[in-house]
Amino acid sequence: MQTKVGFENPEAYSGGCLSIGNFDGVHRGHQRMLHSLVSMSRRYGVPAVVMTFDPPPIAILSPGLTPPAITSAAQKQELIAKCGVDCLIIYPTNRTLLGMSPGDFFHEIVQKQVAARGIVEGPNFYFGKNRAGTVHVLQELGAASGIDVEIVPPLQVESGLISSTAIRQAISAGDVIAAHVMLGRPYQIHGTVSPGAQRGRELGFPTANLERVVTLLPAEGVYSGVSTVRGERYPAAIHIGPNPTFHDEMQKLEVHLIGFEGEIYGETMAVDFLRKIRDLQTFAGRETLIEQLRQDIDLATKYANEELSTGTGASAH
């Protein structure tokens, strides 16, 4: 997949079939839409093109309301590419773009800049100033200009419609299993390993302190997961939040890699969350805590090995 910033090198996307959106999470609903885009583009023998925005429009229109991201820019690109898309256009968002009427946006972006042969969107797609352009407006503009418009129905799971908002809510509540169902893969974060208080090492369970995480963190608690370091995957027990037993109120993300030995300070780690094992709690003493940590690690290993044996985990960028 080629990635372009703005409308550079039009030979990579001109005349292609187009999908426009934020695509945060590249969840199963997005994947369904992108597979439809690729199918349409193959029918016409033209590139499958995705256009997204950096930053998301809400970051300019309502900065205080910008939701935390589910995927980093690098993750999003990797996941979009896996759907078979040929070209990703990352458009630098500005107020001129956001001030366009739906008609102007369609004529300037879809027709003039991309020269789109077709366009594929979901039912909740809006475009133009004040989100005035609905899918019905899009269909009317497409019919008037001879551009094929396909609206892909949303996907529903037991808990409701799949959406980036629903996934954020599940992650924020610690329900990483529900997030997995909607994403089609475990929820994954990336961070950089930094020196911590070394308390885990003193207890016999060394942990990697993870910082510079740019995406949404799950709720406080202890989780089972799989971590990827240096291209290898390891079962992991993950602690998010303070350490009340030691009167430590600092919010931390600590990962105990099961079966790994070595120093990895300064290295990047990917963490897939599989399920929440328990809430945080205060223990009466060191020995009680150590016994609980052993139980946590046993459970984390069990769930992680099940995941590793199926090979369904998310890949690490």
C-alpha positions as a printed Julia matrix, in Angstrom:
317×3 Matrix{Float64}:
   0.0     0.0     0.0
   1.25    3.48   -0.87
   0.75    6.24    1.68
   0.41    9.86    0.55
   0.2    13.08    2.54
  -2.37   15.25    0.84
  -2.94   14.97   -2.89
   0.58   14.21   -3.99
   1.41   11.82   -6.83
  -2.16   11.43   -8.15
  -1.16    8.52  -10.37
  -1.36    6.34   -7.24
  -5.07    7.04   -6.63
  -6.62    8.99   -9.5
  -9.68    7.26  -10.92
  -9.85    4.83   -8.03
 -12.68    3.77   -5.74
 -12.71    5.75   -2.52
 -13.63    5.42    1.16
 -13.35    8.43    3.47
 -13.3     8.35    7.26
 -11.34    8.37   10.49
 -11.11    4.55   10.76
  -9.99    4.62   14.4
  -9.53    1.02   15.48
 -10.06   -0.39   11.96
 -12.69   -2.57   13.62
 -14.78   -5.32   12.0
 -17.27   -2.79   10.62
 -14.43   -0.84    8.99
 -12.93   -4.08    7.68
 -16.24   -5.06    6.1
 -16.44   -1.66    4.4
 -12.85   -1.81    3.17
 -13.34   -5.3     1.76
 -16.35   -3.94   -0.16
 -14.16   -1.08   -1.38
 -11.5    -3.48   -2.59
 -14.14   -5.64   -4.32
 -15.57   -2.61   -6.13
 -12.13   -1.42   -7.17
 -11.23   -4.85   -8.54
 -14.45   -4.93  -10.57
 -13.5    -1.65  -12.19
  -9.79   -2.45  -12.4
  -8.79    0.69  -10.48
  -6.99    1.38   -7.18
  -8.74    0.99   -3.82
  -8.18    4.3    -2.06
  -8.77    5.32    1.56
  -8.73    8.95    2.65
  -8.37    9.82    6.31
  -7.57   12.99    8.24
  -4.76   14.11   10.53
  -5.7    15.38   13.02
  -9.3    14.11   13.22
 -11.72   16.97   12.44
 -13.04   17.03   16.03
  -9.54   17.96   17.24
  -9.91   21.27   15.4
 -13.63   21.85   15.85
 -13.88   20.8    19.53
 -10.36   20.16   20.91
 -11.58   19.37   24.42
 -13.88   16.63   23.15
 -11.33   14.66   21.14
 -11.65   11.01   22.22
  -8.5     8.97   22.94
  -7.35    6.93   19.96
  -7.81    3.17   19.74
  -5.01    2.8    17.2
  -1.84    4.79   16.61
  -1.18    6.2    13.13
   1.25    3.34   12.42
  -1.22    0.67   13.58
  -4.01    2.21   11.51
  -1.88    2.19    8.36
  -0.86   -1.43    8.92
  -4.44   -2.6     9.5
  -5.82   -0.7     6.48
  -3.09   -2.21    4.3
  -4.05   -5.72    5.49
  -7.53   -5.18    4.02
  -6.02   -4.97    0.53
  -6.18   -1.19    0.07
  -3.8     0.16   -2.59
  -3.39    3.77   -1.49
  -3.92    5.68    1.77
  -4.27    9.46    1.56
  -3.63   11.2     4.88
  -5.07   14.69    4.49
  -3.8    17.45    6.83
  -7.04   18.75    8.33
  -7.64   22.49    8.16
 -10.55   24.91    8.6
 -10.86   25.46    4.85
 -11.63   21.78    4.38
 -14.0    21.73    7.37
 -15.83   24.81    6.07
 -16.75   23.26    2.69
 -20.4    22.58    1.98
 -21.23   18.93    1.19
 -21.52   19.8    -2.52
 -18.19   21.63   -2.58
 -16.49   18.78   -0.67
 -17.85   16.23   -3.12
 -16.88   18.2    -6.21
 -13.46   19.31   -4.93
 -12.31   16.12   -3.19
 -14.2    13.19   -4.68
 -14.44   14.43   -8.26
 -11.59   16.87   -8.85
  -8.78   15.6    -6.63
  -9.43   11.84   -6.65
 -11.55   11.56   -9.81
 -13.26    8.68   -8.04
 -14.95    5.93  -10.07
 -16.87    4.78   -7.02
 -17.24    5.51   -3.31
 -17.96    3.11   -0.44
 -19.12    4.31    3.0
 -20.99    3.17    6.08
 -24.48    4.41    7.05
 -23.11    6.87    9.63
 -20.88    8.76    7.19
 -21.17   12.55    7.28
 -19.24   15.12    5.28
 -19.1    18.86    4.71
 -19.63   21.76    7.05
 -21.6    20.93   10.21
 -21.77   17.31    9.01
 -24.6    18.38    6.72
 -23.76   15.75    4.1
 -25.52   12.45    4.88
 -25.33    9.19    2.96
 -28.56   10.24    1.17
 -26.86   13.45    0.0
 -23.86   11.36   -1.05
 -26.07    9.02   -3.09
 -27.76   11.96   -4.8
 -24.43   13.58   -5.68
 -23.09   10.25   -6.9
 -26.14    9.61   -9.11
 -25.9    13.1   -10.62
 -22.22   12.68  -11.45
 -22.13    9.03  -12.54
 -20.12    7.89   -9.53
 -21.07    4.52   -8.09
 -22.02    4.85   -4.39
 -22.27    1.81   -2.12
 -23.43    2.06    1.5
 -22.29   -0.92    3.56
 -24.66   -1.88    6.42
 -23.22   -1.84    9.95
 -22.16   -4.96   11.8
 -23.88   -5.96   15.0
 -22.71   -8.16   17.85
 -24.61   -9.35   20.9
 -23.9    -6.1    22.78
 -25.03   -3.86   19.91
 -23.64   -2.14   16.82
 -19.89   -2.17   16.34
 -18.43    1.33   16.51
 -15.26    3.06   17.64
 -17.28    4.65   20.46
 -18.56    1.27   21.7
 -15.01   -0.12   21.61
 -13.7     2.83   23.63
 -16.43    2.28   26.2
 -15.56   -1.42   26.5
 -11.82   -0.73   26.9
 -12.45    2.03   29.44
 -14.56   -0.42   31.45
 -11.86   -3.1    31.32
 -13.98   -5.35   29.11
 -11.2    -6.23   26.7
 -13.06   -9.39   25.63
 -15.92   -7.26   24.23
 -13.34   -5.03   22.55
 -11.73   -8.13   21.01
 -15.09   -9.25   19.59
 -15.7    -5.86   17.96
 -12.14   -5.35   16.72
 -11.74   -8.88   15.41
  -8.41   -9.1    17.28
  -7.14   -8.43   20.81
  -6.84   -4.77   21.76
  -3.19   -3.79   21.37
  -1.1    -0.93   22.7
   2.52    0.06   22.08
   4.92    1.72   24.48
   8.55    2.2    25.41
  10.11    0.3    28.32
  11.53    2.58   31.03
  13.12    1.93   34.45
  10.54    1.72   37.23
  10.7     1.38   41.01
  12.12   -2.18   40.66
   9.56   -3.35   43.24
   8.46   -6.27   41.06
  12.05   -7.46   40.78
  12.41   -7.32   44.57
   9.3    -9.5    44.92
  10.63  -12.0    42.39
   8.38  -10.87   39.53
  10.31   -8.32   37.43
   8.14   -6.03   35.32
   8.67   -3.75   32.36
   7.4    -0.25   33.04
   5.68    0.92   29.84
   5.54    4.61   28.9
   4.74    6.78   25.86
   1.52    4.92   25.15
  -0.47    7.17   22.78
  -3.68    5.12   22.7
  -6.44    4.44   25.23
  -5.49    2.44   28.33
  -7.92   -0.13   29.74
  -9.41    0.39   33.2
  -7.28   -0.17   36.28
  -6.74   -3.81   37.11
  -4.69   -6.91   36.39
  -4.93   -8.47   32.92
  -3.75  -11.48   31.0
  -2.07  -10.63   27.74
   0.56  -11.38   25.14
   3.54   -9.07   24.69
   5.75   -8.79   21.65
   9.41   -7.91   22.2
  12.15   -8.15   19.58
   9.74   -9.95   17.29
   8.96  -12.71   19.8
   5.65  -13.16   21.64
   5.44  -13.95   25.36
   2.61  -14.56   27.83
   2.21  -11.52   30.06
   0.58  -10.43   33.31
  -0.28   -6.73   33.1
  -0.91   -4.31   35.96
  -2.57   -0.94   35.27
  -2.9     1.64   38.02
  -1.27    2.44   41.38
   0.12    0.0    43.93
  -2.11    0.5    47.01
  -0.28   -2.12   49.09
   2.83    0.11   49.03
   0.85    3.37   49.29
   2.0     4.23   45.79
  -0.63    6.36   44.05
   1.24    6.85   40.78
  -0.59    5.48   37.73
   1.61    2.89   36.0
   1.46    0.28   33.29
   3.65   -2.67   34.27
   4.12   -5.85   32.25
   5.57   -9.07   33.62
   6.9   -11.08   30.68
   6.52  -14.79   31.39
   9.47  -16.81   30.1
  11.6   -13.81   29.13
  14.96  -12.87   30.6
  17.04   -9.85   29.75
  17.14   -6.05   29.84
  14.9    -4.18   27.41
  15.04   -0.58   28.64
  14.39    1.86   25.81
  12.88   -0.8    23.55
   9.38   -0.81   22.09
   6.86   -3.36   23.32
   3.44   -4.3    21.95
   0.86   -5.63   24.4
  -2.31   -7.53   23.45
  -4.98   -7.54   26.18
  -6.84  -10.85   26.48
  -8.99  -10.56   29.62
  -9.17   -8.85   32.96
  -8.14  -11.16   35.81
  -9.09   -8.99   38.79
  -9.46   -5.48   40.18
  -6.69   -3.79   42.14
  -6.68   -4.48   45.85
  -4.64   -3.75   48.98
  -2.88   -6.75   50.56
  -2.08   -7.21   54.23
   1.58   -7.92   53.65
   4.33   -8.99   51.32
   3.66  -12.74   51.49
  -0.06  -12.33   50.75
   0.79  -10.17   47.75
   3.37  -12.66   46.46
   0.83  -15.51   46.69
  -1.71  -13.44   44.73
   0.91  -12.56   42.09
   1.63  -16.28   41.63
  -2.07  -16.9    41.05
  -2.26  -13.96   38.64
   0.68  -15.27   36.64
  -0.77  -18.79   36.49
  -4.05  -17.42   35.11
  -2.29  -15.03   32.74
  -0.16  -17.89   31.41
  -3.21  -20.12   30.9
  -5.13  -17.53   28.89
  -2.08  -16.36   26.94
  -1.1   -19.9    25.94
  -4.64  -20.49   24.69
  -4.29  -17.36   22.54
  -0.79  -18.23   21.32
  -1.88  -21.76   20.37
  -4.68  -20.43   18.15
  -2.47  -17.83   16.48
  -5.3   -15.28   16.37
  -3.51  -12.45   18.15
  -2.85   -9.06   16.58
   0.47   -8.61   14.89
   2.84   -6.01   16.26
   3.92   -3.1    14.14
